CSV table of C-alpha atoms and ligand atoms in Angstrom, one decimal:
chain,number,residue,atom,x,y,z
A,75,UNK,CA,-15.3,-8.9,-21.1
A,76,UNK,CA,-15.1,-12.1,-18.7
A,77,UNK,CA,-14.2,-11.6,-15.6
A,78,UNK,CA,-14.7,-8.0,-15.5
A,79,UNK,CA,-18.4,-7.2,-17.2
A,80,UNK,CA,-19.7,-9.6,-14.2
A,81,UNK,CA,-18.6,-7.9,-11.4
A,82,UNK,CA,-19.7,-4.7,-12.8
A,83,UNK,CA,-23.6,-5.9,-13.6
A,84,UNK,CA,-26.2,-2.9,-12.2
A,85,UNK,CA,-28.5,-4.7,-11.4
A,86,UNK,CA,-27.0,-7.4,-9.0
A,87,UNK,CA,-25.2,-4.4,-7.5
A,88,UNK,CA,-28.9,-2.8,-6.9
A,89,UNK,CA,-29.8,-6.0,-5.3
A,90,UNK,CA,-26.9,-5.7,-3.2
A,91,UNK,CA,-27.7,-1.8,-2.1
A,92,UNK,CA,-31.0,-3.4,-1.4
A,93,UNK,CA,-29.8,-5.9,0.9
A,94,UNK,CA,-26.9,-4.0,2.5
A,95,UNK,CA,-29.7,-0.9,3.3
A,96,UNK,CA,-32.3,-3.4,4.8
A,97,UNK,CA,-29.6,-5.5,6.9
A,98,UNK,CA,-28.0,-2.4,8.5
A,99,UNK,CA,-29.5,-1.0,12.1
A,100,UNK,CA,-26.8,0.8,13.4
A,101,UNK,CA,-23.8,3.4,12.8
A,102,UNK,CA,-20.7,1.1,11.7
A,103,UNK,CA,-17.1,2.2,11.1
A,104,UNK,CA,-15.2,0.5,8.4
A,105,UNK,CA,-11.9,1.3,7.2
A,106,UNK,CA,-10.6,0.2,3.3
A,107,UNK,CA,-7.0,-0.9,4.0
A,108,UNK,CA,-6.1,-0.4,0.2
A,109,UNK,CA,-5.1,2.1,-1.4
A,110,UNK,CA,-6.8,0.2,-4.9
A,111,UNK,CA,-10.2,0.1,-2.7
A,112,UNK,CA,-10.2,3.7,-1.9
A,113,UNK,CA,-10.2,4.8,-5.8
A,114,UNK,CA,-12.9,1.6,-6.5
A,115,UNK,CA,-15.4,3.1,-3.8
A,116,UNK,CA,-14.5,6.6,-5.0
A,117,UNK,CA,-14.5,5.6,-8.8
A,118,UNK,CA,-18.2,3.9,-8.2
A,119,UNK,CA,-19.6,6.1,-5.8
A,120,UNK,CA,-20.2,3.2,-3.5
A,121,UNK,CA,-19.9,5.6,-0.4
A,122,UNK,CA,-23.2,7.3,-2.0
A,123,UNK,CA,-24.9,3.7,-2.4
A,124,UNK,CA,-24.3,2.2,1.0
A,125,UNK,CA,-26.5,3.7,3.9
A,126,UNK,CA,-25.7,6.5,6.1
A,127,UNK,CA,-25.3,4.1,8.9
A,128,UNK,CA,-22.3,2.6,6.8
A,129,UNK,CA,-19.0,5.3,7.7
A,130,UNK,CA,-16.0,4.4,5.3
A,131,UNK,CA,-12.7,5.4,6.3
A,132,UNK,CA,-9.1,5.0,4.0
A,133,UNK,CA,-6.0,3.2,5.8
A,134,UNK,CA,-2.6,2.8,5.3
A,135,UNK,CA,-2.8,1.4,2.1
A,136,UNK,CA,-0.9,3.1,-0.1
A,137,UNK,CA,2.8,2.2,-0.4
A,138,UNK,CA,4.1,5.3,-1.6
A,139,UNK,CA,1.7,7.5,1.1
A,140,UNK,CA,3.1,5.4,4.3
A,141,UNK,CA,6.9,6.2,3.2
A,142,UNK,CA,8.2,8.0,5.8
A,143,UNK,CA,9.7,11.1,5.3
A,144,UNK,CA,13.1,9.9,6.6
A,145,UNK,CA,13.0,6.8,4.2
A,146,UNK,CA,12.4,9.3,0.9
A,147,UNK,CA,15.0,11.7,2.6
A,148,UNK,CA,17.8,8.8,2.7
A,149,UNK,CA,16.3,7.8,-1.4
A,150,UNK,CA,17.1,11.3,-2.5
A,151,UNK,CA,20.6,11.5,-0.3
A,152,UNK,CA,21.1,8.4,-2.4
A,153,UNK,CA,21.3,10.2,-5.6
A,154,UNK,CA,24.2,12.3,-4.8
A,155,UNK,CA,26.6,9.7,-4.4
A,156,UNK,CA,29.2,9.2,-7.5
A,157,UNK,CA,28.3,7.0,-10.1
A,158,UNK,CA,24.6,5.6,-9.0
A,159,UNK,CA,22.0,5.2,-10.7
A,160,UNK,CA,18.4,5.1,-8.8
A,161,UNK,CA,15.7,3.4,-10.0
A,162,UNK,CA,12.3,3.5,-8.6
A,163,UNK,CA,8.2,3.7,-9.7
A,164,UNK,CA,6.5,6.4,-11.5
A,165,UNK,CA,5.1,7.2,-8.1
A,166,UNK,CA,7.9,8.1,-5.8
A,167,UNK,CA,9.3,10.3,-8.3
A,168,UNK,CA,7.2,13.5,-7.4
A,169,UNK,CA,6.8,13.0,-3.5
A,170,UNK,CA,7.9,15.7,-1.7
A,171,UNK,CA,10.5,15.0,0.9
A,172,UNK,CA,11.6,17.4,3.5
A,173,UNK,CA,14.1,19.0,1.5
A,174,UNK,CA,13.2,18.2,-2.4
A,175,UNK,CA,12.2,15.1,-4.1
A,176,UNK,CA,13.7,12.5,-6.5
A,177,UNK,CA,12.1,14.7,-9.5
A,178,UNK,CA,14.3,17.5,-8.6
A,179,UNK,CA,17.3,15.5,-7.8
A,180,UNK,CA,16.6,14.2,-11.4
A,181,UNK,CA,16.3,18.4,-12.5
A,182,UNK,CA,19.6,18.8,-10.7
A,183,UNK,CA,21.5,16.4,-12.8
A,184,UNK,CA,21.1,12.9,-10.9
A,185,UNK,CA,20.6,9.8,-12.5
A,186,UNK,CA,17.1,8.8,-11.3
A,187,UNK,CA,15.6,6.4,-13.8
A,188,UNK,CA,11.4,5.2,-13.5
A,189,UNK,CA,11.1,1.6,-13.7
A,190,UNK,CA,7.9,-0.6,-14.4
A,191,UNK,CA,9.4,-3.3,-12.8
A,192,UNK,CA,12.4,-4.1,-10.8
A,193,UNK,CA,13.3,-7.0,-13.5
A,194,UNK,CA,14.1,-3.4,-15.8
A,195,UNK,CA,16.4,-2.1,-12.6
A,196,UNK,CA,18.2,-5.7,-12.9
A,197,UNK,CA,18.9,-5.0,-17.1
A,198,UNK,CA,20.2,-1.0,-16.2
A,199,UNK,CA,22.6,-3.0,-13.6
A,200,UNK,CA,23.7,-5.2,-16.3
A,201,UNK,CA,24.2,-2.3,-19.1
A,202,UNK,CA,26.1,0.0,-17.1
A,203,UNK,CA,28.3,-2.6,-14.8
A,204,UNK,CA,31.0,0.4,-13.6
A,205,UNK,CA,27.8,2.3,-11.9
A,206,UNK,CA,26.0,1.3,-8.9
A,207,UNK,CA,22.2,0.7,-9.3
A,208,UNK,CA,20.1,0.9,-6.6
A,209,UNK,CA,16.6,-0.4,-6.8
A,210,UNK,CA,14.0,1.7,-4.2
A,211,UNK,CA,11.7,-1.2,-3.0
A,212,UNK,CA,8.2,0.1,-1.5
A,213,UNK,CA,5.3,-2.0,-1.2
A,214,UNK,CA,3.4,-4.0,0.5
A,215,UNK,CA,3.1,-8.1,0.9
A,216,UNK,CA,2.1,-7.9,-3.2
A,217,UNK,CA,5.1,-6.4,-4.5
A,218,UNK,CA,8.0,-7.9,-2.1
A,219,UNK,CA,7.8,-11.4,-3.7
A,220,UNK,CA,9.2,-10.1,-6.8
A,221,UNK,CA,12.1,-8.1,-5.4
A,222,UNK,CA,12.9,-11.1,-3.4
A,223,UNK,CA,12.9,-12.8,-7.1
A,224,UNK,CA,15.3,-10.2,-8.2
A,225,UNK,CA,17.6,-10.3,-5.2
A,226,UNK,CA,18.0,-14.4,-6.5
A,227,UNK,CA,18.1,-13.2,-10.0
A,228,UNK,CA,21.0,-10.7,-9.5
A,229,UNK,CA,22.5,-13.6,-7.1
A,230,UNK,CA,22.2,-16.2,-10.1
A,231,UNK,CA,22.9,-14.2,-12.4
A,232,UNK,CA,26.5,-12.7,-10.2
A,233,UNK,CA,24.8,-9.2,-10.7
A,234,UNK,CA,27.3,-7.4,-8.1
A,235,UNK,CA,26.4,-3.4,-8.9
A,236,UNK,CA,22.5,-4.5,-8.2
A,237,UNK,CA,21.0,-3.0,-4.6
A,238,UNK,CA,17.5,-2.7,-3.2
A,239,UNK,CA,16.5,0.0,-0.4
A,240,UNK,CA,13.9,-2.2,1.3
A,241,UNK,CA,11.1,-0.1,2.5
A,242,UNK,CA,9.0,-3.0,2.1
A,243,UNK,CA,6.2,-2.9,4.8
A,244,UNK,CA,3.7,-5.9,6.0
A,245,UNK,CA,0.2,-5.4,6.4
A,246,UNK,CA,-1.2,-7.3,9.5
A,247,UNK,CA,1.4,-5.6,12.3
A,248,UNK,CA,0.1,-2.0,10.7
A,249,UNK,CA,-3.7,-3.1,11.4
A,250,UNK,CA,-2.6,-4.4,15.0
A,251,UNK,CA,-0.9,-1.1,15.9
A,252,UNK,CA,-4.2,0.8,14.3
A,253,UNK,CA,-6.6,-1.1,16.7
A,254,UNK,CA,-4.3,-0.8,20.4
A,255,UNK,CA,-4.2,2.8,19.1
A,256,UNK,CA,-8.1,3.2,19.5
A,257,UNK,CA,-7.6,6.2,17.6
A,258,UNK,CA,-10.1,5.3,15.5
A,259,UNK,CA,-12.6,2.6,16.6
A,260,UNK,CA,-13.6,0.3,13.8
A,261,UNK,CA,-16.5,-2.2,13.3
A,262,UNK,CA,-14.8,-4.1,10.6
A,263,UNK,CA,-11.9,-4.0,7.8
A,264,UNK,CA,-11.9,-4.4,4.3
A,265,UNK,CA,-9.1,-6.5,3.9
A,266,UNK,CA,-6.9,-6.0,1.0
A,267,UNK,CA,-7.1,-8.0,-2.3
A,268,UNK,CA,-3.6,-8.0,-3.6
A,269,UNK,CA,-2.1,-8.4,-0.2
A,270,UNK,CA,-4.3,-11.6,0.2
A,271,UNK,CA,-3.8,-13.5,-3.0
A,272,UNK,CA,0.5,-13.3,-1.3
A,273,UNK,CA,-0.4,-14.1,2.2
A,274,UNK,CA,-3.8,-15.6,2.1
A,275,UNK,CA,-6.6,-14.9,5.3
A,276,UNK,CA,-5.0,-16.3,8.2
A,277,UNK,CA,-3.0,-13.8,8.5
A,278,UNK,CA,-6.1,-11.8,10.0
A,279,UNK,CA,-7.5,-14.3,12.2
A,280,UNK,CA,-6.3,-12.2,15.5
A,281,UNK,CA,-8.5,-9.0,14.4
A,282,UNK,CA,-12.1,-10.7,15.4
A,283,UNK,CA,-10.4,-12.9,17.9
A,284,UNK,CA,-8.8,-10.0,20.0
A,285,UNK,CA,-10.3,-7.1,18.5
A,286,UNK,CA,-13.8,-8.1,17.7
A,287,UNK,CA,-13.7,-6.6,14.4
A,288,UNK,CA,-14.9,-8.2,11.3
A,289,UNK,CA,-13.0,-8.7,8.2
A,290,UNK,CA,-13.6,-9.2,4.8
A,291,UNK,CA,-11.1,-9.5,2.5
A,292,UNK,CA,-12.5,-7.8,-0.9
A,293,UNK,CA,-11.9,-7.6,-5.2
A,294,UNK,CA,-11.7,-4.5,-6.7
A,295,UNK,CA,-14.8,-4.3,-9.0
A,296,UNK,CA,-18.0,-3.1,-7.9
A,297,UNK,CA,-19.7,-6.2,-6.9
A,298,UNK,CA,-17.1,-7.5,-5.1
A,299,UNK,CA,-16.9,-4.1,-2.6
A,300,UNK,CA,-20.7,-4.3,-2.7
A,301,UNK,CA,-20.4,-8.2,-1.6
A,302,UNK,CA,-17.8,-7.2,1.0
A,303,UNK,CA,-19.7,-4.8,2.7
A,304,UNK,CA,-23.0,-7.2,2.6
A,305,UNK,CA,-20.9,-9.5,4.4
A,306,UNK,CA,-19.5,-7.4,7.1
A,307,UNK,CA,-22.9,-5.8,8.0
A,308,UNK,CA,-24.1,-9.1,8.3
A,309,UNK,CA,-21.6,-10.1,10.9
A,310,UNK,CA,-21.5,-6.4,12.9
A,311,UNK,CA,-25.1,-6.7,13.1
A,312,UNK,CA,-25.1,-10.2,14.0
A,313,UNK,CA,-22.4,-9.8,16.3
A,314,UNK,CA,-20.1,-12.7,14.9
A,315,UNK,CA,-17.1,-11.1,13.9
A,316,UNK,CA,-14.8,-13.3,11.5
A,317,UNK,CA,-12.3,-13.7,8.4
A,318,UNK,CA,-14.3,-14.2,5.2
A,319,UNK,CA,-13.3,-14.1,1.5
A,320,UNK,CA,-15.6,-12.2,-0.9
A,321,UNK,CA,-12.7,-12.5,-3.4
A,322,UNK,CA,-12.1,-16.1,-4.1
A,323,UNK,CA,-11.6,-15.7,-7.5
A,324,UNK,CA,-8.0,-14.1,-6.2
A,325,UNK,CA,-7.3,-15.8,-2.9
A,326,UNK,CA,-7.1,-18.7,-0.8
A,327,UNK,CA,-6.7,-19.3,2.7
A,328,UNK,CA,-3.3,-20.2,2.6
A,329,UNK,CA,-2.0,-17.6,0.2
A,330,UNK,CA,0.3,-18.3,-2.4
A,331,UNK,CA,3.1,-20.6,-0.7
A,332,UNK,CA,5.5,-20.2,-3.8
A,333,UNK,CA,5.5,-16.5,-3.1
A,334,UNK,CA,5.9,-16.9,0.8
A,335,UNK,CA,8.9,-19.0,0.7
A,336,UNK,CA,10.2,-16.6,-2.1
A,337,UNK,CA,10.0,-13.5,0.4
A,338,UNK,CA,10.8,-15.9,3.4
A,339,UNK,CA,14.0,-17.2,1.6
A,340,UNK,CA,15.4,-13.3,0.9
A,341,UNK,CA,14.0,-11.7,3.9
A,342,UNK,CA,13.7,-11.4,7.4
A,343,UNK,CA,11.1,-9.5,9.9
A,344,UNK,CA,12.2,-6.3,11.2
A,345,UNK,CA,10.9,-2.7,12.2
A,346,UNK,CA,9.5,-0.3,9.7
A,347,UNK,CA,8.7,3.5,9.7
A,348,UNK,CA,5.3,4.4,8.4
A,349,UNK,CA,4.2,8.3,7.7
A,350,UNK,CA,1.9,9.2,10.3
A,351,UNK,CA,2.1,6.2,12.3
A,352,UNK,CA,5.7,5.9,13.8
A,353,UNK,CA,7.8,2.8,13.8
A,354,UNK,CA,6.0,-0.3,13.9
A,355,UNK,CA,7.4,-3.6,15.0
A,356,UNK,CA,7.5,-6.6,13.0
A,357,UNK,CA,6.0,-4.3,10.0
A,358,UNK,CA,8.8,-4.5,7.6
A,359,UNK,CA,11.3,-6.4,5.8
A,360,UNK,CA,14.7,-6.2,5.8
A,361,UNK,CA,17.1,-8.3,3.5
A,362,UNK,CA,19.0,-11.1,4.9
A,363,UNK,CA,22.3,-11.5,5.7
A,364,UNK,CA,23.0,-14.1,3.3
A,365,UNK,CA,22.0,-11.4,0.6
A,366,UNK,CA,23.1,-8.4,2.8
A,367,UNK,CA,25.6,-7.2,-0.8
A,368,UNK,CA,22.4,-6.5,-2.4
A,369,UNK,CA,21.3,-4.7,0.6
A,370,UNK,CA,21.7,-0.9,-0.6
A,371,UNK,CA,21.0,0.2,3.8
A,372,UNK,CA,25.0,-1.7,3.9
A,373,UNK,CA,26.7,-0.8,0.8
A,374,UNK,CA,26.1,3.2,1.1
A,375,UNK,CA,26.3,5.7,3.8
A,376,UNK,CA,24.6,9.3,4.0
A,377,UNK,CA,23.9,11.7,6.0
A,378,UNK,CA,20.8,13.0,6.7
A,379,UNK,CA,19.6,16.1,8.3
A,380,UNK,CA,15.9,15.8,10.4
A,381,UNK,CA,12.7,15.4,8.4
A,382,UNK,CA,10.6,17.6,7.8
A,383,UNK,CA,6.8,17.3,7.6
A,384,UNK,CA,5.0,19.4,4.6
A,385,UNK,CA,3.5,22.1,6.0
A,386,UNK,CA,-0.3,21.5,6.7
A,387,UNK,CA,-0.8,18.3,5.0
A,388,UNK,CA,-2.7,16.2,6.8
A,389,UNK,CA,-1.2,12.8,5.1
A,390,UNK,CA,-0.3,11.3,8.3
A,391,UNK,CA,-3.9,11.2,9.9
A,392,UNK,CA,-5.1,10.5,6.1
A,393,UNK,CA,-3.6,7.1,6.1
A,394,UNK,CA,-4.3,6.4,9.9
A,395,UNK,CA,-8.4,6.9,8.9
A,396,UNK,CA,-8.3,9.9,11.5
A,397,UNK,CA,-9.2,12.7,8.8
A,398,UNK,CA,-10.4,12.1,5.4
A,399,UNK,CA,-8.8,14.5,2.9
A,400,UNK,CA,-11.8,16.2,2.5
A,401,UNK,CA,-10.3,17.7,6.4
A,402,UNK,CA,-7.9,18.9,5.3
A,403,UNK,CA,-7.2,22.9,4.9
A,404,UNK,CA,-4.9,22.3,1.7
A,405,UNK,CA,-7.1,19.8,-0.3
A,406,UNK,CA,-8.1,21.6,-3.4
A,407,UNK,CA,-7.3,24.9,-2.6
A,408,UNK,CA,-3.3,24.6,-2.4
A,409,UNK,CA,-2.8,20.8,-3.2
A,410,UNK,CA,-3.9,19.3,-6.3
A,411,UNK,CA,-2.4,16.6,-8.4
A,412,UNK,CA,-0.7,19.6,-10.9
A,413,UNK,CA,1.0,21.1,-7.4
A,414,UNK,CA,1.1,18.1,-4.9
A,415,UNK,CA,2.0,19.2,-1.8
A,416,UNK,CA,1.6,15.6,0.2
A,417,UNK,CA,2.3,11.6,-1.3
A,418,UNK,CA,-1.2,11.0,-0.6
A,419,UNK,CA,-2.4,13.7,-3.6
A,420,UNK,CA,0.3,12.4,-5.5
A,421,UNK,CA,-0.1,8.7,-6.1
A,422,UNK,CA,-2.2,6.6,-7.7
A,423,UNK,CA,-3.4,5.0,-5.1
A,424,UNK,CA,-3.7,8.3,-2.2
A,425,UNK,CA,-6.6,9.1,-0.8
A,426,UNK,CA,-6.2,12.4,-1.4
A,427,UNK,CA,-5.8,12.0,-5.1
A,428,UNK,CA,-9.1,9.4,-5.7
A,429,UNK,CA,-11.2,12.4,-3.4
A,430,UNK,CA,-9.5,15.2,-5.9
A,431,UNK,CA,-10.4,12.9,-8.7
A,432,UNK,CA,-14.1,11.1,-7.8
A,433,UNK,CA,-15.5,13.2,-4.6
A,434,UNK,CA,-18.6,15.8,-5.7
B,83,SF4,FE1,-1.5,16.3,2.3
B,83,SF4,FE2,-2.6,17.5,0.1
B,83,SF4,FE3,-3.8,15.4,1.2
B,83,SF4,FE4,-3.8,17.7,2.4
B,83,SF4,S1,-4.8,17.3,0.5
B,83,SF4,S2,-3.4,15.7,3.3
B,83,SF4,S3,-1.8,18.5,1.8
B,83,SF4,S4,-1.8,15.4,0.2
């Protein structure tokens, strides 16, 4: 299959090992930003390939795991208003919140519908016009483009029971606050694929300048990890941190303008709450106030009592890099995918969920 059966060849990824193994001197820290990256490395075993000198930690690159509690809380308290509909991904439908979870509001009688796309949320709006439906928007820099796209649809289209809970969160900020943390000190980043193809590698350009870390911003098949991480050993051990592509196939420097100006047009910058890490300036994006009767934060109010943590998950310092799930008391024994008890076991793109899957 082109473009896939390439990147997966055995014996350029051997050459790779081969190259990676004889390059690297000394103990590195890297850290996968993506979610999609941790399951690739776990899916092929690359953490087994690499050397021992090569550490690998997961980041917070799974939309669903950096929710915050809080956010999910106010999602479900959405529910139990009188004639809404709530429509959301697969994902966010089991995640436990401090006091139950969209699943159960759904058990309980609410009408919580799963969407493969928010253009399906738009159609529900239009088929049931006396009901409000209210869109729950997580995601990164990949999926905000398109809700911005549907905010102008609904707008075009005089959609006026259409609303979006933006919980959409922006990648660079989150690496920023992860390095002045220190908590954990990184050599280099695998920089996200999907993000990248939106806003391009530019965007990075202050982590080797300020932070002396290297990036590399990486595909999703085996030979492009592999590639990625030949590339940042090479610049750790030759002490020249930059921004490279080892996905050009997917991005460019400048990113995809058509989708910038799309998010830039419905958008604006604004704090975001992130599980585990807090709230993080400048990490989130909030709807306009030329859109602001699409903006579901305006048009509803509920009450919410303090979040809860789950008991003894470690999700928080999962997505931070401070603890791999395998540190964690619960992993396997209590939490599984069957009985989640954390997002991070629960989504498709957790941590926890590619270690249940791929680890031993
Ligand atoms: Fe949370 Fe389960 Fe992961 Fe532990 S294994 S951090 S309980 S999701």
């Amino acid at each position: 299959m082109k473009f896939i059966d390439e990147y997966q060849n055995s014996e350029l990824a051997k050459g790779l090992v081969k190259r990676i193994a004889k390059q690297s001197t000394k103990t590195i820290k890297l850290m996968e930003f993506c979610g999609g990256h941790t399951h690739a490395i776990m899916r092929y075993g690359i953490r087994q390939l690499v050397p021992k000198t090569v550490e690998m930690r997961s980041g917070p690159g799974c939309p669903v795991c950096v929710t915050a509690t809080a956010d999910l809380d106010k999602a479900i308290a959405l529910t139990h208003l009188p004639e809404v509909i709530i429509t959301t991904f697969g994902d966010m439908m089991r995640v436990p919140g401090s006091y139950s979870s969209l699943q159960q509001a759904k058990a309980e009688g609410a009408d919580v519908r799963i969407v493969y796309s928010v253009m399906d949320a738009i159609e529900i709006a239009e088929a049931n016009p006396e009901k409000s439906v209210i869109f729950i928007g997580i995601g990164f820099e990949t999926t905000a483009p398109t809700i911005a796209a549907s905010i102008l649809k609904a707008e075009q289209k005089k959609i006026e029971n259409f609303y979006v809970l933006s919980l959409h969160k922006l990648t660079p900020p989150v690496m920023k606050t992860l390095l002045d943390s220190g908590e954990v000190k990184l050599d280099g980043i695998i920089c996200p694929g999907h993000v990248s193809v939106i806003i391009g590698s530019h965007p990075y350009e202050f982590i080797p300048k300020n932070y002396g870390v290297a990036c590399v911003i990486s595909g999703f098949e085996p030979l492009d990890i592999l590639l990625c991480l030949d590339k940042l050993v090479r610049q750790i051990e030759n002490g020249q941190p930059r921004v490279e592509i080892a996905y050009p196939r997917g991005v460019k420097p400048e990113g995809n303008r058509k989708a910038l100006q799309l998010m830039e047009e419905v958008f604006e910058i604004g704090e975001a709450n992130w599980r585990g890490i807090g709230q993080v300036p400048q990490s989130g994006l909030k709807i306009r106030s030329k859109y602001e009767h699409f903006d579901a934060d305006k048009a509803f109010s509920v009450t919410l009592k303090p979040a809860r943590e789950p008991k003894g998950c470690r999700c928080g310092d999962v997505v931070r890099g401070a603890a791999t799930p395998l540190e964690c008391k619960l992993f396997r024994k209590v939490c599984s995918p069957e009985r989640p008890i954390g997002p991070c076991m629960v989504s498709s793109e957790g941590a926890c969920a590619a270690y249940y899957q791929y680890h031993g």
